[in-house]
C-alpha positions as MATLAB code, in Angstrom:
seq = 'XXXXXXXXXXXXXXXXXXXXXXXXXXXXXXXXXXXXXXXXXXXXXXXXXXXXXXXXXXXXXXXXXXXXXXXXXXXXXXXXXXXXXXXXXXXXXXXXXXXXXXXXXXXXXXXXXXXXXXXXXXXXXXXXXXXXXXXXXXXXXXXXXXXXXXXXXXXXXXXXXXXXXXXXXXXXXXXXXXXXXXXXXXXXXXXXXXXXXXXXXXXXXXXXXXXXXXXXXXXXXXXXXXXXXXXXXXXXXXXXXXXXX';
ca = [
       0.000    0.000    0.000;
       0.823    3.667    0.070;
       2.755    5.275    2.921;
       0.969    7.396    5.512;
       1.939   10.866    6.702;
       1.994   11.970   10.308;
      -0.403   14.805   11.104;
      -0.936   16.679   14.359;
       0.716   15.204   17.468;
      -0.746   15.889   20.912;
       0.402   14.712   24.349;
      -2.364   14.534   26.938;
      -2.313   13.662   30.640;
       0.659   13.524   32.961;
      -0.440   16.394   35.170;
       1.180   14.851   38.274;
       4.608   14.430   36.699;
       7.466   16.198   38.447;
       8.758   17.574   35.132;
       6.114   17.082   32.462;
       8.094   19.096   29.910;
      10.851   16.473   29.840;
       8.340   13.723   29.122;
       6.668   15.760   26.374;
      10.060   16.611   24.842;
      10.665   12.914   24.176;
       7.846   13.083   21.621;
       9.494   15.902   19.647;
      10.963   13.392   17.181;
       7.407   12.869   15.903;
       7.130   15.903   13.605;
       3.967   16.616   11.564;
       4.488   16.032    7.857;
       7.005   13.218    8.176;
       6.317    9.665    7.090;
       4.475    7.544    9.659;
       7.074    5.050   10.875;
       6.354    2.542   13.607;
       9.946    2.486   14.841;
       9.920    6.255   15.461;
       6.661    5.996   17.378;
       7.906    3.050   19.484;
      11.120    4.886   20.337;
       9.265    8.046   21.365;
       6.856    6.103   23.587;
       9.745    4.197   25.196;
      11.664    7.409   25.941;
       8.553    9.066   27.395;
       7.914    6.120   29.720;
      11.569    5.948   30.773;
      11.632    9.644   31.641;
       8.441    9.299   33.700;
       9.968    6.333   35.547;
      13.132    8.318   36.271;
      10.885   10.784   38.083;
       9.571    8.012   40.339;
       6.435    6.958   38.457;
       7.380    3.296   38.106;
       3.999    2.291   36.609;
       3.900    5.024   33.959;
       2.370    4.053   30.623;
       1.802    5.919   27.354;
      -1.197    4.888   25.248;
      -1.086    5.537   21.499;
      -4.347    6.654   19.832;
      -4.085    7.173   16.051;
      -6.808    9.354   14.494;
      -7.091    8.995   10.669;
      -8.284   12.068    8.794;
     -11.226   11.883    6.445;
      -9.153   12.689    3.354;
      -5.680   11.682    2.290;
      -3.342    9.263    3.965;
      -2.769   11.482    6.982;
      -3.114   10.289   10.569;
      -3.142   12.497   13.644;
      -1.699   11.128   16.850;
      -2.732   11.317   20.498;
      -0.304   10.185   23.190;
      -2.131    9.649   26.473;
       0.178    9.652   29.511;
      -0.969    7.677   32.549;
       1.729    8.333   35.128;
       0.149    6.421   38.015;
       1.486    7.007   41.533;
       4.916    8.305   42.398;
       7.064    6.200   44.743;
      10.393    6.542   46.499;
      12.670    3.710   47.616;
      12.547    3.093   51.377;
      14.865    0.076   51.726;
      17.080   -1.782   49.251;
      17.735   -5.318   50.503;
      19.396   -8.480   49.182;
      18.122  -12.010   49.864;
      19.139  -15.498   48.778;
      22.898  -14.922   48.935;
      24.691  -17.425   51.159;
      28.347  -16.744   50.352;
      28.377  -13.485   48.378;
      28.310  -10.292   50.418;
      25.390   -7.858   50.099;
      27.697   -5.027   49.065;
      28.822   -6.974   45.984;
      25.221   -6.740   44.771;
      24.340   -3.272   46.037;
      27.395   -1.561   44.535;
      26.109   -2.430   41.056;
      22.868   -0.517   41.659;
      22.539    3.071   40.456;
      19.572    3.744   42.769;
      19.574    3.971   46.552;
      17.113    4.463   49.427;
      15.495    7.887   49.180;
      15.712    7.981   45.374;
      12.643    7.922   43.117;
      11.609    4.355   42.296;
      12.885    4.140   38.727;
      11.975    0.656   37.529;
      14.036    1.123   34.351;
      17.151    1.952   36.398;
      16.477   -1.053   38.636;
      16.285   -3.307   35.550;
      19.599   -1.935   34.241;
      21.194   -2.493   37.649;
      19.950   -6.088   37.654;
      21.714   -6.639   34.329;
      24.921   -5.228   35.848;
      24.669   -7.731   38.709;
      24.091  -10.586   36.244;
      27.159   -9.478   34.264;
      29.353  -10.267   37.279;
      28.526  -13.972   36.668;
      28.318  -14.544   40.420;
      24.601  -15.295   40.191;
      22.412  -17.492   38.019;
      19.286  -15.467   38.818;
      18.599  -11.897   39.970;
      14.973  -10.786   40.428;
      13.864   -7.418   41.872;
      10.630   -7.397   43.883;
       8.799   -4.147   44.696;
       7.064   -4.435   48.070;
       4.383   -2.168   49.513;
       5.034   -0.514   52.876;
       2.961    1.267   55.487;
       3.969    4.519   53.753;
       1.787    4.857   50.616;
       4.456    6.894   48.843;
       7.399    4.543   49.435;
       8.260    0.979   48.482;
      10.932   -1.501   49.470;
      13.027   -3.169   46.781;
      14.090   -6.731   47.561;
      16.771   -8.175   45.283;
      16.339  -11.930   45.257;
      19.449  -13.693   43.981;
      20.485  -17.265   43.336;
      24.223  -17.810   43.520;
      26.147  -19.382   40.679;
      28.009  -22.429   42.041;
      30.585  -22.220   39.235;
      32.710  -19.216   40.103;
      35.983  -21.188   40.243;
      37.919  -23.019   37.567;
      40.698  -25.625   37.667;
      42.765  -26.498   34.609;
      45.313  -29.287   34.198;
      47.264  -30.141   31.079;
      50.592  -30.906   29.492;
      52.223  -30.748   26.091;
      55.416  -30.769   24.101;
      56.808  -28.156   21.726;
      59.754  -28.160   19.349;
      60.736  -24.735   20.733;
      60.203  -25.146   24.465;
      60.279  -28.874   25.016;
      57.982  -30.632   27.463;
      55.739  -28.475   29.661;
      52.815  -28.772   32.054;
      49.941  -26.448   32.906;
      48.235  -26.068   36.267;
      45.932  -23.097   36.929;
      43.256  -22.178   39.452;
      40.979  -19.166   38.965;
      38.569  -17.731   41.535;
      36.201  -15.009   40.284;
      34.386  -14.441   43.607;
      37.330  -14.575   46.008;
      37.519  -12.979   49.467;
      41.033  -12.620   50.796;
      39.723  -11.740   54.284;
      37.423  -14.780   54.637;
      39.742  -17.101   56.520;
      38.023  -20.356   57.554;
      37.460  -20.854   61.303;
      37.547  -24.621   60.723;
      39.451  -26.705   58.137;
      36.164  -28.270   57.058;
      34.913  -24.904   55.780;
      37.740  -24.800   53.267;
      37.067  -28.361   52.096;
      33.352  -27.573   51.699;
      34.134  -24.590   49.482;
      32.744  -22.045   51.950;
      35.994  -20.205   52.694;
      37.681  -17.369   50.799;
      34.481  -16.548   48.891;
      32.022  -13.709   48.549;
      33.847  -10.385   47.978;
      33.944  -10.463   44.170;
      37.747  -10.396   44.010;
      39.410  -12.215   41.079;
      42.372  -14.438   42.015;
      44.424  -16.555   39.615;
      47.298  -18.963   40.289;
      49.136  -20.352   37.271;
      52.078  -22.731   37.185;
      53.567  -23.953   33.902;
      56.709  -25.990   34.578;
      58.768  -27.025   31.586;
      61.946  -28.800   30.625;
      63.496  -25.628   29.123;
      61.770  -22.879   31.076;
      58.885  -22.464   33.523;
      56.247  -19.822   34.103;
      54.641  -18.870   37.387;
      51.971  -16.246   37.923;
      49.876  -14.984   40.815;
      47.315  -12.226   40.239;
      44.787  -10.602   42.560;
      42.389   -7.662   42.111;
      40.159   -5.739   44.494;
      37.622   -4.270   42.016;
      36.100   -1.830   44.544;
      38.895   -0.475   46.708;
      37.424    1.058   49.888;
      33.933    0.669   48.347;
      34.740    2.983   45.452;
      34.877    1.963   41.748;
      38.676    1.866   41.838;
      40.425   -1.414   41.043;
      43.662   -2.212   42.882;
      45.686   -5.357   42.360;
      48.874   -7.022   41.282;
];
């Protein structure tokens, strides 16, 4: 068929928004007279909802109402903003972690208690936690409180049991002769978690939970040998500053 042209664009609703102008500005890419493209409309709606959520309206939705004109292939557009209620974060808690420390999770979050409840920012923070590979599941749960304007955010995690790796091997080369390879890598190490009992170390419950990478590599050979020990504290003094050797 023939392409359609975008006519008049109106944004309605959103009277309770903290900064309505910023939400409306996200629709400026929809200019009258341009070709009607679904991807432009979807992007504008997404940016409007994200801006409303940044202001604390975590349930904000934008409804699209196209209004075809009687003549020509021109369609006006109504964007109806339903901002819902505004919430702030009261508490930010972590549950389900047995070995990994709470701060390893919380430091990946860009929101904190007292901030507007931005569900989009919470979702991005969840992806940051998953990127650490310390957890196989991270699910945020918004919980009502006795304060109608505040909610608690519970971060329910399931720890990944495979945060360590052991490699053994050997080989022979015409340049270096016979050699072996022994390496141990810990991605979720904790140098301060000394075991109170020897059994804790054997059960794999010691030296874990601070998110510190540790690698021990030994490659003995007939002509030469390689040895390496590396350690990194990715958040030195709880700041995003990595220190290691």
